Short mmCIF file of C-alpha atoms in Angstrom, two decimals:
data_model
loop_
_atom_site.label_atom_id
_atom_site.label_comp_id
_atom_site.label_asym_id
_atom_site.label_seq_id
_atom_site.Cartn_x
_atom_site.Cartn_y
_atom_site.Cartn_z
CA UNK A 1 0.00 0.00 0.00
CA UNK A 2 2.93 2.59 0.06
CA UNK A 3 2.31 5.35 -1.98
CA UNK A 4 4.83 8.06 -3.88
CA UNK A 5 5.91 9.58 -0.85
CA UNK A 6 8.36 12.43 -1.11
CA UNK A 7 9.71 12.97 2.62
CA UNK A 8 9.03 11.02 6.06
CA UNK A 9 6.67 12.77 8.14
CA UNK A 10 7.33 13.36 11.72
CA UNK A 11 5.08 12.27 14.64
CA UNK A 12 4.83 13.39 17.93
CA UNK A 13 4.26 10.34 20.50
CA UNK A 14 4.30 12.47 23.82
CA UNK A 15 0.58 11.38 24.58
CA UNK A 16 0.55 7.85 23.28
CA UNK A 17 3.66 6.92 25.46
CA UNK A 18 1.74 8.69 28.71
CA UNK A 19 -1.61 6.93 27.85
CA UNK A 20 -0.57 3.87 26.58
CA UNK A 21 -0.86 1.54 29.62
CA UNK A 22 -4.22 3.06 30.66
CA UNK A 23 -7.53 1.23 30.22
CA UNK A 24 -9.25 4.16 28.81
CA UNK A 25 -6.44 5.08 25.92
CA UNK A 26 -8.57 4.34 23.37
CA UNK A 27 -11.08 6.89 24.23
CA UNK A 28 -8.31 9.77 24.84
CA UNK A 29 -8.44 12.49 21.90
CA UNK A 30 -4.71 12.81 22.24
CA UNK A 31 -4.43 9.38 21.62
CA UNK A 32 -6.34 9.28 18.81
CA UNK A 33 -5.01 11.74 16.94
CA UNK A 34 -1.52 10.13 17.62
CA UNK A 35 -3.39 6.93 16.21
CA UNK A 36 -4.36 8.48 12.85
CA UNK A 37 -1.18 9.83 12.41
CA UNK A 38 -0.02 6.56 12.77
CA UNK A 39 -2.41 4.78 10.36
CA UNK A 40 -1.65 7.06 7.88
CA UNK A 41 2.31 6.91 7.89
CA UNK A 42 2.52 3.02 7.92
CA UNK A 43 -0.31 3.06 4.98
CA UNK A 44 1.49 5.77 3.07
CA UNK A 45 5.05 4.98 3.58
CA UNK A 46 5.94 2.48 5.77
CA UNK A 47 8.43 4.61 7.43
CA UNK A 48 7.90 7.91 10.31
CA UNK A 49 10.02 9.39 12.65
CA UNK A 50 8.96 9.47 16.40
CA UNK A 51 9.32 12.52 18.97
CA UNK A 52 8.13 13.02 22.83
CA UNK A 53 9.14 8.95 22.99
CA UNK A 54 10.38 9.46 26.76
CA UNK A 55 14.40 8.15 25.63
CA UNK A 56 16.47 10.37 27.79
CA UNK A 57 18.94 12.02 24.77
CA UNK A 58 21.94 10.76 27.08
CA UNK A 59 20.80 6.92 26.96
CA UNK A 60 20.56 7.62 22.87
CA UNK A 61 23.68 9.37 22.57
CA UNK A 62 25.74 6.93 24.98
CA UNK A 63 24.74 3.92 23.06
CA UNK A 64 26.19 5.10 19.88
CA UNK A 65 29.47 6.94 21.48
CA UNK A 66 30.66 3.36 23.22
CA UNK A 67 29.24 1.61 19.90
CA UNK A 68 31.96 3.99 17.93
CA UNK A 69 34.20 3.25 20.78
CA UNK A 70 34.41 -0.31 20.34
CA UNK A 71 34.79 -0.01 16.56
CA UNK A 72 37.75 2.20 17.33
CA UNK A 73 39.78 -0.35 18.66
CA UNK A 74 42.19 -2.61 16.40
CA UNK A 75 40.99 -5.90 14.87
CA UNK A 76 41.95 -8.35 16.96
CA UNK A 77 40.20 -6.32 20.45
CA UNK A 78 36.55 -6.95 18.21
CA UNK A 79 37.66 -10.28 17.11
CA UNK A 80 37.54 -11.47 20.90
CA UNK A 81 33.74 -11.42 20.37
CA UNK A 82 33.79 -13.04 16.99
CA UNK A 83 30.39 -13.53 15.48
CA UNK A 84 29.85 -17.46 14.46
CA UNK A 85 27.20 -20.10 14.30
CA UNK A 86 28.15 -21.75 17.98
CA UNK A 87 27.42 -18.43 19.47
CA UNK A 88 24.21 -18.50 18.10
CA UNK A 89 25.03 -15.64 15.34
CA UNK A 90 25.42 -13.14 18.10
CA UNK A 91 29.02 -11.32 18.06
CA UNK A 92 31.04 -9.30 15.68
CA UNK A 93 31.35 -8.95 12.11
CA UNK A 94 33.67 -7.42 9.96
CA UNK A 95 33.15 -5.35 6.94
CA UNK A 96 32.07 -7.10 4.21
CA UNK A 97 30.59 -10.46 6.08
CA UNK A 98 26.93 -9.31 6.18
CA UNK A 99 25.73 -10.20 3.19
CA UNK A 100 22.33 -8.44 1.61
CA UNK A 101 21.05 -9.76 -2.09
CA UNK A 102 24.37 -11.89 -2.62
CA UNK A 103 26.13 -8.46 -1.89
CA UNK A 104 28.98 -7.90 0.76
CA UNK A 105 27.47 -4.67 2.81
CA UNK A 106 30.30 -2.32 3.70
CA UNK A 107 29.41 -2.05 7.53
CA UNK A 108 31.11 -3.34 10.37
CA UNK A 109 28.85 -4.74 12.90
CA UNK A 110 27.66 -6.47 16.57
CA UNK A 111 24.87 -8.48 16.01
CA UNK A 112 22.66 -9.30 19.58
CA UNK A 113 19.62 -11.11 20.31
CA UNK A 114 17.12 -11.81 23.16
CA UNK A 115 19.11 -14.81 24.55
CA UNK A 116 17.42 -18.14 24.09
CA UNK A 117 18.07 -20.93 26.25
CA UNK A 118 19.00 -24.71 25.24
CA UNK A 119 15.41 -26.07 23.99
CA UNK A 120 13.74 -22.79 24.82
CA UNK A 121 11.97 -22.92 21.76
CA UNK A 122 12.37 -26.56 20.57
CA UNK A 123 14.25 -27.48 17.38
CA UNK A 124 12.54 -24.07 16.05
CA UNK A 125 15.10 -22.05 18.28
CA UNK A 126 18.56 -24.36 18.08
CA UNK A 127 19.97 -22.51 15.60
CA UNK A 128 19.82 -19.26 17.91
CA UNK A 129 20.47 -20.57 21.06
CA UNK A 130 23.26 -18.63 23.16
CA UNK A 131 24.00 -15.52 24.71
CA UNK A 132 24.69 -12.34 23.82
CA UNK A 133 28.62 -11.50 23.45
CA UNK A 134 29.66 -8.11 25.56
CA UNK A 135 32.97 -6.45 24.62
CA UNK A 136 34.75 -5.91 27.95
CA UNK A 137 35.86 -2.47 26.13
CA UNK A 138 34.37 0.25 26.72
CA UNK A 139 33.57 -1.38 30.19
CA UNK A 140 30.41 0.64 30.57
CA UNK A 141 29.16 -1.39 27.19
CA UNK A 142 27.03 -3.91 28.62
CA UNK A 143 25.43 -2.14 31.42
CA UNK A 144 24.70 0.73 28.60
CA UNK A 145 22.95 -1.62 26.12
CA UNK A 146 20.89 -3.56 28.60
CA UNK A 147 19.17 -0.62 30.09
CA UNK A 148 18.76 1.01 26.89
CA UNK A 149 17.22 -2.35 25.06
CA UNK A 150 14.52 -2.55 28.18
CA UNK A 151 13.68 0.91 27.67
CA UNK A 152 13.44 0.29 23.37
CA UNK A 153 11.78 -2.36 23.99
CA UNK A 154 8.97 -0.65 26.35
CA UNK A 155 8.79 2.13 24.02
CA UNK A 156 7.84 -0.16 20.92
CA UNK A 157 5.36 -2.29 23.26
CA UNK A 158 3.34 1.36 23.58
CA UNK A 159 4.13 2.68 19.83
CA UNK A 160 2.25 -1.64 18.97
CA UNK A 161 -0.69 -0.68 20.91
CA UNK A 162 -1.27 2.87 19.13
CA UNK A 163 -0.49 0.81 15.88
CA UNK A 164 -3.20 -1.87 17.04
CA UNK A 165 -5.81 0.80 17.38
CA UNK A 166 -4.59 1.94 13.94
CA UNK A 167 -5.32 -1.46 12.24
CA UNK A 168 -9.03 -1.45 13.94
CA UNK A 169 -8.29 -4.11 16.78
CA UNK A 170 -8.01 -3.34 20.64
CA UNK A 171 -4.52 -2.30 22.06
CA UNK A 172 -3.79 -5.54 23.49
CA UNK A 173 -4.10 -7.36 19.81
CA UNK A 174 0.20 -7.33 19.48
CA UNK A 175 0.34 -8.73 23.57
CA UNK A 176 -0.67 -12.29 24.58
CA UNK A 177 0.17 -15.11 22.07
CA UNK A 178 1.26 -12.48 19.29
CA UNK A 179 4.05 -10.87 21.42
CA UNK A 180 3.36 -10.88 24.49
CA UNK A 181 6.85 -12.37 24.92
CA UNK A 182 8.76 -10.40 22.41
CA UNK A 183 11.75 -11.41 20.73
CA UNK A 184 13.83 -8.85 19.80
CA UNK A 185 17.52 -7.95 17.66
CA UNK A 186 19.79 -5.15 18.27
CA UNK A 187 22.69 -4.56 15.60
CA UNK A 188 25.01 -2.21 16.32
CA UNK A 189 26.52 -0.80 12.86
CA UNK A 190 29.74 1.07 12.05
CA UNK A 191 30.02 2.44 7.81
CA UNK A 192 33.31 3.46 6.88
CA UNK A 193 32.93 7.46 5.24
CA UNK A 194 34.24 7.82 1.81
CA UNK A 195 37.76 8.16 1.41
CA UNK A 196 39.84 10.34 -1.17
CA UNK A 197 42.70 9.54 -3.19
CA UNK A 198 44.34 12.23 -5.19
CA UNK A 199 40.79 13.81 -4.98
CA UNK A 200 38.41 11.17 -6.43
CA UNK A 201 36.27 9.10 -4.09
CA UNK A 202 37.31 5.63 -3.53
CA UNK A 203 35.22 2.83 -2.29
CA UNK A 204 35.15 -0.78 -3.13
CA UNK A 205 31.22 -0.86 -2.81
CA UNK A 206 29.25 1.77 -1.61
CA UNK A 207 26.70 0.32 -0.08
CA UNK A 208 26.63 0.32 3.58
CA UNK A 209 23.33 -2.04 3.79
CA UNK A 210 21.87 -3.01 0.78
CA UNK A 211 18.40 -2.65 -0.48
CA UNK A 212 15.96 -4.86 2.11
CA UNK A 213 12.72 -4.99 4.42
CA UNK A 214 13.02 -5.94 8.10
CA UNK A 215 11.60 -8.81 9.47
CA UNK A 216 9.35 -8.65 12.50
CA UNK A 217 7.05 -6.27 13.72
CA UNK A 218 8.90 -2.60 14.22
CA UNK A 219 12.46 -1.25 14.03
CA UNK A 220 13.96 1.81 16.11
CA UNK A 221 16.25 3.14 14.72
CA UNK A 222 19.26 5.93 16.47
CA UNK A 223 21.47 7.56 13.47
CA UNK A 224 24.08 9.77 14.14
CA UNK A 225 22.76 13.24 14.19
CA UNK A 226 25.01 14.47 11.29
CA UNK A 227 25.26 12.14 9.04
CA UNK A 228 22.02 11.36 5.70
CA UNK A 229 22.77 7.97 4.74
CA UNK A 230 19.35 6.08 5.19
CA UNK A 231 16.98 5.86 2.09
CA UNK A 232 13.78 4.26 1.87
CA UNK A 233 12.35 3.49 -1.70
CA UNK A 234 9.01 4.75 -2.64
CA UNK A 235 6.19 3.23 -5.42
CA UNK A 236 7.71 5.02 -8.23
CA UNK A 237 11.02 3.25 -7.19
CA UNK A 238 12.55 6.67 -6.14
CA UNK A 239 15.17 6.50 -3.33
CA UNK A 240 13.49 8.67 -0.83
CA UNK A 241 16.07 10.28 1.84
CA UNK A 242 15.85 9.78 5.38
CA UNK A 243 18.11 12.24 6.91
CA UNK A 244 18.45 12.09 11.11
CA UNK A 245 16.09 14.37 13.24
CA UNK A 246 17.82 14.90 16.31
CA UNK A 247 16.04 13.96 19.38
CA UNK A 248 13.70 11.16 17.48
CA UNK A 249 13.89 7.51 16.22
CA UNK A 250 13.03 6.52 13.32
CA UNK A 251 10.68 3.88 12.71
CA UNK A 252 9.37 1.40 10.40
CA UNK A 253 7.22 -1.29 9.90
CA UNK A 254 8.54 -5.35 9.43
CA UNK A 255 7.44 -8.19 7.79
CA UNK A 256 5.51 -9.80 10.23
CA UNK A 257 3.39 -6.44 11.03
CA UNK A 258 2.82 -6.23 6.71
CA UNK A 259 0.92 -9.83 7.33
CA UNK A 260 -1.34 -8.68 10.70
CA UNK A 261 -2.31 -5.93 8.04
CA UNK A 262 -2.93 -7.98 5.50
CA UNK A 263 -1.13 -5.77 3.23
CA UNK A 264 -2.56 -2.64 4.32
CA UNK A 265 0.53 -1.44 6.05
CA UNK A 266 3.90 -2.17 4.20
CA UNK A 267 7.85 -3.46 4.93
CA UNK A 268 9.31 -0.91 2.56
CA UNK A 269 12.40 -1.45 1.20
CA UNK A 270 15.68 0.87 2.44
CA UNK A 271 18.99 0.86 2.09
CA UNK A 272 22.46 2.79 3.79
CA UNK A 273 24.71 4.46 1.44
CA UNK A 274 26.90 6.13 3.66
CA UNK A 275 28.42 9.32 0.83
CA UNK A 276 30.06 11.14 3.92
CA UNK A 277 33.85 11.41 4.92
CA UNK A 278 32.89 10.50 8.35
CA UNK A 279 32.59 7.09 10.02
CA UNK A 280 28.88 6.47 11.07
CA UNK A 281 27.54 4.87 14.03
CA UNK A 282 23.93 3.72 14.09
CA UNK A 283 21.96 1.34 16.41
CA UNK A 284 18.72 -0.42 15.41
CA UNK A 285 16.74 -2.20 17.19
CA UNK A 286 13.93 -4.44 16.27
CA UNK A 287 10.88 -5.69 18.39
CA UNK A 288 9.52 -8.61 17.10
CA UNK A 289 6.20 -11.45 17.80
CA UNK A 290 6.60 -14.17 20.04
CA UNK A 291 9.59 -16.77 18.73
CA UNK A 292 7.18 -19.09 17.67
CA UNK A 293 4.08 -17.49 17.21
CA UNK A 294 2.36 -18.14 13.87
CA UNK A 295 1.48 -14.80 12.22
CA UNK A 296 -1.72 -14.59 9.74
CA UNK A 297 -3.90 -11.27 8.99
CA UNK A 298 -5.97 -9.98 12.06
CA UNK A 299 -9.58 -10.05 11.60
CA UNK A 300 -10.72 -6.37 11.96
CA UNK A 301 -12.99 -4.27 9.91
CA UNK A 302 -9.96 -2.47 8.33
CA UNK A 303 -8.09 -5.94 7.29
CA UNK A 304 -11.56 -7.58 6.22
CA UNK A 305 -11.91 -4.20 3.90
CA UNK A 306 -8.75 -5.05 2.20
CA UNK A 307 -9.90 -8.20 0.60
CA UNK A 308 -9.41 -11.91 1.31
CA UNK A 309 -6.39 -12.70 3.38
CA UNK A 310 -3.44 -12.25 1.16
CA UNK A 311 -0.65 -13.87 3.10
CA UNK A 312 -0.40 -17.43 4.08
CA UNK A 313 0.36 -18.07 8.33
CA UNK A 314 3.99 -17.52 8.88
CA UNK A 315 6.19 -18.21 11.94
CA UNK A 316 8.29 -15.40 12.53
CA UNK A 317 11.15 -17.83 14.56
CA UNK A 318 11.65 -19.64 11.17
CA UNK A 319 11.56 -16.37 8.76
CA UNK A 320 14.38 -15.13 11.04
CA UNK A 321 16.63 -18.19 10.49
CA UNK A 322 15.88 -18.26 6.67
CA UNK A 323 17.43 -14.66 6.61
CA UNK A 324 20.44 -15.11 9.41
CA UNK A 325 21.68 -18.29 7.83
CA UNK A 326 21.64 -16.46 4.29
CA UNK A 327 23.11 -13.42 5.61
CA UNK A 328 26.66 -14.01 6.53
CA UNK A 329 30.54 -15.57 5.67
CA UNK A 330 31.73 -17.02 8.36
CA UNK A 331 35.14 -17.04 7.35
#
């Protein structure tokens, strides 16, 4: 359903975080209005930056100065916390071992996830059992990104139940069974700027992330605030820019939420082409369903008014896999 957009529109969430947890929030003007605003972004673009979303700017900030940190340090220092398949895929990558269409993506990376347990989730989780690899430098790092993961991850929980109201269902439809127990993925992303040799650009790809939707439900992102590298593509195929607003996130929609809507709200594809001379730090995070829930179109007057359900049942824990055992060398 995205639509030629030409810029991503901004949305105040001040009253939707306050409200969010209160019986009565669907009756609260405020609330609505944040609601419509809502509706309208994910049907129009897919994509929306978020203000008044209760982050204190210090948290935000800190994340991505001991993120920059770490990718400071020399080689060997990261590769303590190599990223492999017995860790689970948590860990660190290098550039050029994430791997988006067949493509190497020029970012250097630590890739986290909400630690699963041996037979947590059955044979459905093996693949992503293990815990999450802290670098012991900066020594601050893991105390950082734990409280600031709770905190994204309460913030998205309110931001769902505006969104459920948005879709036509009650704001609990995203809790219980759906994700109630939400998974979630943190990657923590260094691009290299441009460099110059005897004043011409050189860059063996530039392509920080390549062209791709996310996979779950919604993804927060934290850019550096001086740095436009983010593009999101609209109908016309245009690369539309998404250039950092200081004091938001910015958000979009995942595959998992596209199939609730039954297609009314989209995954739209983006991509990071980082064009600067300066090295660029952003953390996204991504709250997903339940591991193994089994997501199919909700059955509200909005997703009944865009047809017969267009999307067969899908369970988000194996969509994941599919994608993390396609998106790396392990080398």
């Amino acid at each position: 359903m995205a639509t030629d957009f030409s810029s991503i529109p901004i949305i105040d969430i001040s009253s939707l975080v306050a409200k969010a947890d209160d019986p009565n929030m669907a009756e609260d003007p405020a609330v609505l209005e944040v609601v419509r605003q809502l509706d309208k972004v994910c049907t129009e673009a897919g994509f929306f930056y978020v203000k008044g979303h209760g982050i204190p700017d210090t948290l935000v900030k800190g994340v991505r100065d001991v993120t920059r940190r770490f990718f400071e340090l020399p080689y060997e220092e990261k590769a303590k916390i190599k990223m492999t398949a017995a860790t689970g895929f948590r860990g660190y990558e290098k550039i050029g071992e994430n791997i988006t269409q067949g493509v190497p993506d020029m970012h250097e990376a630590i890739d986290c996830y909400r630690e699963v347990t041996q037979g947590m989730y059955g044979d459905l989780g093996k693949v992503m059992e293990g815990n999450n690899q802290w670098p012991q430098n900066p020594p601050t790092f893991e105390v950082i990104m734990e409280k600031y993961i709770s905190l994204c991850t309460d913030l998205a929980r309110k931001i769902m139940r505006g969104i459920a109201l948005a879709i036509g269902g009650s704001p609990d439809e995203f809790e219980g069974q759906r994700a109630g127990d939400p998974f979630w993925v943190m990657r923590l992303l260094g691009y290299p700027g441009v460099s110059s040799e005897n004043g011409t650009n050189v860059m063996k790809n530039d392509i920080g992330c390549g062209a791709h939707t996310d996979y779950g439900l919604l993804t927060l992102l934290n850019q550096d605030d001086d740095i436009n590298a983010l593009q999101v593509k609209n109908l016309s195929g245009e690369w539309i820019s998404a250039p950092p607003v200081p004091g938001s996130f910015v958000c979009n929609i995942g595959d998992m939420l596209k199939i609730y809507s039954n297609g009314l709200y989209e995954s739209t594809l983006h991509r990071v082409i980082n064009n600067s001379s300066k090295y660029r730090v952003s953390v996204v995070y991504f709250y997903e369903t339940n591991f193994d829930t089994a997501v199919e179109p909700l059955d509200t007057h909005k997703t009944r008014a865009n047809g017969n359900k267009k999307f067969e049942r899908a369970v988000y824990g194996e969509h994941l896999i599919s994608k993390v055992l396609t998106n790396f060398v392990d080398e």
